PDB file of C-alpha atoms and ligand atoms in Angstrom:
ATOM      1  CA  UNK A 773    -138.579 103.189  98.867  1.00 96.00           C
ATOM      2  CA  UNK A 774    -140.426 103.147  95.549  1.00 97.00           C
ATOM      3  CA  UNK A 775    -138.825 102.730  92.124  1.00 97.00           C
ATOM      4  CA  UNK A 776    -140.259 103.481  88.695  1.00 96.00           C
ATOM      5  CA  UNK A 777    -139.147 102.541  85.202  1.00 95.00           C
ATOM      6  CA  UNK A 778    -140.833 102.586  81.821  1.00 93.00           C
ATOM      7  CA  UNK A 779    -139.676  99.024  81.103  1.00 92.00           C
ATOM      8  CA  UNK A 780    -142.109  96.356  82.325  1.00 94.00           C
ATOM      9  CA  UNK A 781    -139.337  93.766  82.250  1.00 93.00           C
ATOM     10  CA  UNK A 782    -136.935  95.887  84.328  1.00 93.00           C
ATOM     11  CA  UNK A 783    -139.717  96.478  86.847  1.00 97.00           C
ATOM     12  CA  UNK A 784    -140.410  92.718  87.052  1.00 96.00           C
ATOM     13  CA  UNK A 785    -136.701  91.985  87.625  1.00 95.00           C
ATOM     14  CA  UNK A 786    -136.462  94.685  90.299  1.00 96.00           C
ATOM     15  CA  UNK A 787    -139.597  93.380  92.057  1.00 96.00           C
ATOM     16  CA  UNK A 788    -138.183  89.865  92.128  1.00 96.00           C
ATOM     17  CA  UNK A 789    -135.098  91.059  94.038  1.00 93.00           C
ATOM     18  CA  UNK A 790    -136.786  93.722  96.181  1.00 95.00           C
ATOM     19  CA  UNK A 791    -136.165  93.680  99.948  1.00 96.00           C
ATOM     20  CA  UNK A 792    -139.160  94.124 102.273  1.00 96.00           C
ATOM     21  CA  UNK A 793    -140.716  97.565 102.023  1.00 95.00           C
ATOM     22  CA  UNK A 794    -139.288  98.320  98.584  1.00 97.00           C
ATOM     23  CA  UNK A 795    -141.820  98.563  95.764  1.00 97.00           C
ATOM     24  CA  UNK A 796    -141.640  99.130  92.020  1.00 97.00           C
ATOM     25  CA  UNK A 797    -144.092 100.153  89.356  1.00 97.00           C
ATOM     26  CA  UNK A 798    -144.051 100.673  85.625  1.00 97.00           C
ATOM     27  CA  UNK A 799    -144.370 104.388  84.967  1.00 95.00           C
ATOM     28  CA  UNK A 800    -143.336 106.885  82.340  1.00 92.00           C
ATOM     29  CA  UNK A 801    -141.402 109.495  84.327  1.00 92.00           C
ATOM     30  CA  UNK A 802    -142.978 112.186  82.150  1.00 89.00           C
ATOM     31  CA  UNK A 803    -146.260 111.392  83.934  1.00 91.00           C
ATOM     32  CA  UNK A 804    -145.241 111.348  87.599  1.00 95.00           C
ATOM     33  CA  UNK A 805    -148.298 112.066  89.760  1.00 95.00           C
ATOM     34  CA  UNK A 806    -146.706 111.830  93.218  1.00 98.00           C
ATOM     35  CA  UNK A 807    -147.377 114.714  95.547  1.00 98.00           C
ATOM     36  CA  UNK A 808    -145.018 115.233  98.486  1.00 98.00           C
ATOM     37  CA  UNK A 809    -144.912 111.568  99.594  1.00 97.00           C
ATOM     38  CA  UNK A 810    -141.130 111.166  99.531  1.00 98.00           C
ATOM     39  CA  UNK A 811    -138.117 112.496 101.426  1.00 98.00           C
ATOM     40  CA  UNK A 812    -136.002 112.299  98.271  1.00 98.00           C
ATOM     41  CA  UNK A 813    -136.270 111.584  94.540  1.00 98.00           C
ATOM     42  CA  UNK A 814    -133.287 110.222  92.624  1.00 97.00           C
ATOM     43  CA  UNK A 815    -132.628 109.785  88.892  1.00 96.00           C
ATOM     44  CA  UNK A 816    -129.066 108.708  88.165  1.00 94.00           C
ATOM     45  CA  UNK A 817    -127.288 107.852  84.939  1.00 89.00           C
ATOM     46  CA  UNK A 818    -130.039 109.007  82.566  1.00 83.00           C
ATOM     47  CA  UNK A 819    -132.814 107.326  84.505  1.00 81.00           C
ATOM     48  CA  UNK A 820    -135.477 108.982  82.310  1.00 84.00           C
ATOM     49  CA  UNK A 821    -134.118 112.540  82.759  1.00 87.00           C
ATOM     50  CA  UNK A 822    -132.038 112.979  79.626  1.00 85.00           C
ATOM     51  CA  UNK A 823    -133.611 110.062  77.806  1.00 80.00           C
ATOM     52  CA  UNK A 824    -137.023 111.682  77.468  1.00 72.00           C
ATOM     53  CA  UNK A 825    -136.077 113.959  74.570  1.00 66.00           C
ATOM     54  CA  UNK A 826    -135.008 113.322  71.016  1.00 62.00           C
ATOM     55  CA  UNK A 827    -136.624 111.872  67.953  1.00 58.00           C
ATOM     56  CA  UNK A 828    -138.950 109.552  69.840  1.00 54.00           C
ATOM     57  CA  UNK A 829    -140.851 112.389  71.480  1.00 54.00           C
ATOM     58  CA  UNK A 830    -144.278 113.418  70.153  1.00 54.00           C
ATOM     59  CA  UNK A 831    -144.495 117.055  69.046  1.00 51.00           C
ATOM     60  CA  UNK A 832    -146.978 117.959  71.787  1.00 50.00           C
ATOM     61  CA  UNK A 833    -144.403 117.176  74.498  1.00 52.00           C
ATOM     62  CA  UNK A 834    -142.484 120.442  74.456  1.00 59.00           C
ATOM     63  CA  UNK A 835    -139.851 119.969  77.086  1.00 80.00           C
ATOM     64  CA  UNK A 836    -139.861 116.388  78.374  1.00 84.00           C
ATOM     65  CA  UNK A 837    -136.833 116.663  80.627  1.00 89.00           C
ATOM     66  CA  UNK A 838    -138.317 119.699  82.364  1.00 91.00           C
ATOM     67  CA  UNK A 839    -141.521 117.686  82.844  1.00 91.00           C
ATOM     68  CA  UNK A 840    -139.568 114.822  84.448  1.00 94.00           C
ATOM     69  CA  UNK A 841    -137.770 117.197  86.816  1.00 96.00           C
ATOM     70  CA  UNK A 842    -141.004 118.996  87.747  1.00 96.00           C
ATOM     71  CA  UNK A 843    -142.569 115.613  88.583  1.00 97.00           C
ATOM     72  CA  UNK A 844    -139.588 114.715  90.774  1.00 97.00           C
ATOM     73  CA  UNK A 845    -139.755 118.085  92.547  1.00 98.00           C
ATOM     74  CA  UNK A 846    -143.480 117.600  93.222  1.00 98.00           C
ATOM     75  CA  UNK A 847    -142.882 114.064  94.549  1.00 98.00           C
ATOM     76  CA  UNK A 848    -140.797 115.249  97.512  1.00 98.00           C
ATOM     77  CA  UNK A 849    -142.089 116.907 100.671  1.00 98.00           C
ATOM     78  CA  UNK A 850    -141.160 120.546 101.370  1.00 98.00           C
ATOM     79  CA  UNK A 851    -137.515 120.370 102.463  1.00 98.00           C
ATOM     80  CA  UNK A 852    -137.059 117.104 100.542  1.00 98.00           C
ATOM     81  CA  UNK A 853    -134.088 116.436  98.262  1.00 98.00           C
ATOM     82  CA  UNK A 854    -133.770 115.770  94.547  1.00 98.00           C
ATOM     83  CA  UNK A 855    -130.633 114.263  92.994  1.00 97.00           C
ATOM     84  CA  UNK A 856    -130.116 113.653  89.317  1.00 96.00           C
ATOM     85  CA  UNK A 857    -127.263 113.134  86.954  1.00 96.00           C
ATOM     86  CA  UNK A 858    -127.362 114.309  83.349  1.00 96.00           C
ATOM     87  CA  UNK A 859    -125.015 113.887  80.404  1.00 96.00           C
ATOM     88  CA  UNK A 860    -122.530 116.743  79.872  1.00 98.00           C
ATOM     89  CA  UNK A 861    -122.889 118.642  76.576  1.00 97.00           C
ATOM     90  CA  UNK A 862    -119.234 119.675  76.898  1.00 98.00           C
ATOM     91  CA  UNK A 863    -118.002 116.101  77.162  1.00 98.00           C
ATOM     92  CA  UNK A 864    -120.310 114.835  74.416  1.00 97.00           C
ATOM     93  CA  UNK A 865    -119.159 117.411  71.878  1.00 97.00           C
ATOM     94  CA  UNK A 866    -115.524 117.207  72.922  1.00 97.00           C
ATOM     95  CA  UNK A 867    -115.411 113.469  72.289  1.00 96.00           C
ATOM     96  CA  UNK A 868    -117.931 113.294  69.435  1.00 94.00           C
ATOM     97  CA  UNK A 869    -117.151 110.452  67.039  1.00 91.00           C
ATOM     98  CA  UNK A 870    -119.015 111.053  63.755  1.00 89.00           C
ATOM     99  CA  UNK A 871    -118.791 107.328  62.992  1.00 89.00           C
ATOM    100  CA  UNK A 872    -120.821 106.560  66.111  1.00 88.00           C
ATOM    101  CA  UNK A 873    -123.275 109.403  66.523  1.00 89.00           C
ATOM    102  CA  UNK A 874    -124.423 112.873  65.583  1.00 93.00           C
ATOM    103  CA  UNK A 875    -125.117 115.865  67.804  1.00 94.00           C
ATOM    104  CA  UNK A 876    -128.088 118.170  67.217  1.00 91.00           C
ATOM    105  CA  UNK A 877    -126.586 121.531  68.259  1.00 91.00           C
ATOM    106  CA  UNK A 878    -129.944 123.307  68.392  1.00 86.00           C
ATOM    107  CA  UNK A 879    -131.595 120.824  70.749  1.00 85.00           C
ATOM    108  CA  UNK A 880    -128.516 119.529  72.550  1.00 90.00           C
ATOM    109  CA  UNK A 881    -129.474 115.946  71.716  1.00 90.00           C
ATOM    110  CA  UNK A 882    -126.976 113.258  70.766  1.00 93.00           C
ATOM    111  CA  UNK A 883    -128.220 110.471  68.496  1.00 93.00           C
ATOM    112  CA  UNK A 884    -126.573 107.126  67.963  1.00 92.00           C
ATOM    113  CA  UNK A 885    -127.470 103.703  66.704  1.00 89.00           C
ATOM    114  CA  UNK A 886    -126.476 101.185  69.307  1.00 89.00           C
ATOM    115  CA  UNK A 887    -126.802  97.462  69.920  1.00 92.00           C
ATOM    116  CA  UNK A 888    -128.680  96.045  72.887  1.00 90.00           C
ATOM    117  CA  UNK A 889    -129.085  92.404  73.937  1.00 89.00           C
ATOM    118  CA  UNK A 890    -132.155  90.639  75.204  1.00 84.00           C
ATOM    119  CA  UNK A 891    -131.959  88.058  77.978  1.00 83.00           C
ATOM    120  CA  UNK A 892    -131.173  85.276  75.517  1.00 88.00           C
ATOM    121  CA  UNK A 893    -128.195  87.290  74.195  1.00 91.00           C
ATOM    122  CA  UNK A 894    -129.808  88.213  70.875  1.00 94.00           C
ATOM    123  CA  UNK A 895    -128.653  91.582  69.505  1.00 94.00           C
ATOM    124  CA  UNK A 896    -131.047  94.305  68.407  1.00 92.00           C
ATOM    125  CA  UNK A 897    -130.001  97.612  66.855  1.00 92.00           C
ATOM    126  CA  UNK A 898    -131.841 100.614  68.328  1.00 89.00           C
ATOM    127  CA  UNK A 899    -131.818 104.410  68.227  1.00 88.00           C
ATOM    128  CA  UNK A 900    -130.545 106.131  71.353  1.00 89.00           C
ATOM    129  CA  UNK A 901    -131.222 109.823  71.922  1.00 89.00           C
ATOM    130  CA  UNK A 902    -129.470 111.426  74.885  1.00 91.00           C
ATOM    131  CA  UNK A 903    -130.183 115.026  75.784  1.00 92.00           C
ATOM    132  CA  UNK A 904    -127.021 116.734  77.014  1.00 94.00           C
ATOM    133  CA  UNK A 905    -126.784 119.698  79.375  1.00 96.00           C
ATOM    134  CA  UNK A 906    -124.553 122.462  80.637  1.00 97.00           C
ATOM    135  CA  UNK A 907    -124.469 123.299  84.367  1.00 98.00           C
ATOM    136  CA  UNK A 908    -126.221 126.575  83.611  1.00 98.00           C
ATOM    137  CA  UNK A 909    -129.129 124.811  81.882  1.00 96.00           C
ATOM    138  CA  UNK A 910    -129.475 122.406  84.782  1.00 97.00           C
ATOM    139  CA  UNK A 911    -129.613 125.294  87.254  1.00 98.00           C
ATOM    140  CA  UNK A 912    -132.283 127.034  85.150  1.00 96.00           C
ATOM    141  CA  UNK A 913    -134.354 123.837  84.875  1.00 95.00           C
ATOM    142  CA  UNK A 914    -134.083 123.274  88.622  1.00 97.00           C
ATOM    143  CA  UNK A 915    -135.216 126.842  89.328  1.00 97.00           C
ATOM    144  CA  UNK A 916    -138.141 126.404  86.931  1.00 96.00           C
ATOM    145  CA  UNK A 917    -139.135 123.269  88.868  1.00 97.00           C
ATOM    146  CA  UNK A 918    -139.099 125.297  92.102  1.00 98.00           C
ATOM    147  CA  UNK A 919    -135.907 123.683  93.426  1.00 98.00           C
ATOM    148  CA  UNK A 920    -132.895 125.262  95.115  1.00 98.00           C
ATOM    149  CA  UNK A 921    -129.619 123.796  93.882  1.00 98.00           C
ATOM    150  CA  UNK A 922    -127.257 122.926  96.740  1.00 98.00           C
ATOM    151  CA  UNK A 923    -124.464 121.289  94.746  1.00 98.00           C
ATOM    152  CA  UNK A 924    -123.580 120.717  91.123  1.00 98.00           C
ATOM    153  CA  UNK A 925    -120.581 118.494  90.411  1.00 98.00           C
ATOM    154  CA  UNK A 926    -118.788 116.882  87.472  1.00 98.00           C
ATOM    155  CA  UNK A 927    -119.027 113.112  87.846  1.00 98.00           C
ATOM    156  CA  UNK A 928    -118.462 109.823  86.090  1.00 96.00           C
ATOM    157  CA  UNK A 929    -121.202 107.170  86.411  1.00 92.00           C
ATOM    158  CA  UNK A 930    -120.288 105.044  89.409  1.00 88.00           C
ATOM    159  CA  UNK A 931    -117.502 107.457  90.360  1.00 92.00           C
ATOM    160  CA  UNK A 932    -119.354 110.224  92.123  1.00 94.00           C
ATOM    161  CA  UNK A 933    -117.276 112.952  93.759  1.00 95.00           C
ATOM    162  CA  UNK A 934    -117.511 116.610  94.751  1.00 97.00           C
ATOM    163  CA  UNK A 935    -115.709 117.948  91.660  1.00 97.00           C
ATOM    164  CA  UNK A 936    -116.103 121.467  90.266  1.00 98.00           C
ATOM    165  CA  UNK A 937    -117.772 121.312  86.790  1.00 98.00           C
ATOM    166  CA  UNK A 938    -115.225 120.606  84.065  1.00 98.00           C
ATOM    167  CA  UNK A 939    -114.973 119.371  80.472  1.00 98.00           C
ATOM    168  CA  UNK A 940    -113.498 115.996  81.377  1.00 97.00           C
ATOM    169  CA  UNK A 941    -116.312 114.019  82.956  1.00 98.00           C
ATOM    170  CA  UNK A 942    -119.355 112.442  81.353  1.00 97.00           C
ATOM    171  CA  UNK A 943    -122.069 113.723  83.639  1.00 97.00           C
ATOM    172  CA  UNK A 944    -123.149 116.488  85.976  1.00 98.00           C
ATOM    173  CA  UNK A 945    -124.682 115.594  89.321  1.00 97.00           C
ATOM    174  CA  UNK A 946    -127.257 118.026  90.689  1.00 98.00           C
ATOM    175  CA  UNK A 947    -128.310 117.945  94.330  1.00 98.00           C
ATOM    176  CA  UNK A 948    -131.249 120.228  94.989  1.00 98.00           C
ATOM    177  CA  UNK A 949    -133.935 120.798  97.604  1.00 98.00           C
ATOM    178  CA  UNK A 950    -137.591 121.736  97.566  1.00 98.00           C
ATOM    179  CA  UNK A 951    -137.847 124.819  99.785  1.00 98.00           C
ATOM    180  CA  UNK A 952    -139.231 124.000 103.247  1.00 95.00           C
TER     181      UNK A 952
HETATM  182  C1  LIG B1651    -129.277 104.181  81.582  1.00 95.59           C
HETATM  183  S1  LIG B1651    -130.571 103.380  82.509  1.00 95.59           S
HETATM  184  C2  LIG B1651    -130.227 103.959  84.142  1.00 95.59           C
HETATM  185  C3  LIG B1651    -130.771 103.066  85.175  1.00 95.59           C
HETATM  186  C4  LIG B1651    -130.397 103.389  86.628  1.00 95.59           C
HETATM  187  N1  LIG B1651    -130.762 104.746  87.009  1.00 95.59           N
HETATM  188  C5  LIG B1651    -128.951 103.140  86.883  1.00 95.59           C
HETATM  189  O1  LIG B1651    -128.197 104.049  87.228  1.00 95.59           O
HETATM  190  O2  LIG B1651    -128.521 101.987  86.733  1.00 95.59           O
HETATM  191  C6  LIG B1651    -131.985 104.290  81.994  1.00 95.59           C
HETATM  192  C7  LIG B1651    -133.284 103.728  82.530  1.00 95.59           C
HETATM  193  O3  LIG B1651    -134.312 104.695  82.304  1.00 95.59           O
HETATM  194  C8  LIG B1651    -135.492 104.031  81.912  1.00 95.59           C
HETATM  195  N2  LIG B1651    -136.327 105.018  81.204  1.00 95.59           N
HETATM  196  C9  LIG B1651    -136.099 105.587  79.999  1.00 95.59           C
HETATM  197  N3  LIG B1651    -137.070 106.462  79.699  1.00 95.59           N
HETATM  198  C10 LIG B1651    -137.940 106.452  80.750  1.00 95.59           C
HETATM  199  C11 LIG B1651    -139.151 107.148  81.035  1.00 95.59           C
HETATM  200  N4  LIG B1651    -139.677 108.032  80.172  1.00 95.59           N
HETATM  201  N5  LIG B1651    -139.774 106.889  82.212  1.00 95.59           N
HETATM  202  C12 LIG B1651    -139.250 105.992  83.100  1.00 95.59           C
HETATM  203  N6  LIG B1651    -138.104 105.299  82.880  1.00 95.59           N
HETATM  204  C13 LIG B1651    -137.457 105.532  81.717  1.00 95.59           C
HETATM  205  C14 LIG B1651    -134.984 102.869  81.061  1.00 95.59           C
HETATM  206  O4  LIG B1651    -135.953 101.835  80.921  1.00 95.59           O
HETATM  207  C15 LIG B1651    -133.743 102.447  81.834  1.00 95.59           C
HETATM  208  O5  LIG B1651    -134.035 101.471  82.820  1.00 95.59           O
END
């Protein structure tokens, strides 16, 4: 098993706890260069997919989430599986709180200022851009990446279940396969 994250510190923490045979490296998921090495590729809870868009993205990167998914699809062997969860546009707009964030309807990106803590507990205010999706968009992106969608469910982070897409759950979980 091999894990990637853009945060050097997160990678260091993961390495320190890694069981034998599990490796980690710092990588921007928009630049995945793997080529069929893996049986499966997983990105849950906005693990890069969904966080790659928004105001922080340079103009030359046209469709960063599609690039992440294409890299994941390329990383698995023919017949290999891809699983990702992505924030639901339905849920985001339904529960939008203008005091907390704003939703860019053209791009489907939610923006909020949020507070994060470092290891010493010191607060820092940061921008958070989350690209939100409909099931139809996710199916189109998967097809564009050469994947066949097997399942698409409405889920809550940490509460995964086979639930028909609805308006009531935060995320959609896509399970897809690279054709054999
Ligand atoms: C919300 S966390 C999810 C972490 C993990 N998947 C989980 O479920 O606990 C998002 C993670 O994505 C990482 N991330 C954000 N943009 C990334 C990128 N472009 N490439 C790789 N990792 C990225 C962040 O550093 C963070 O660790």
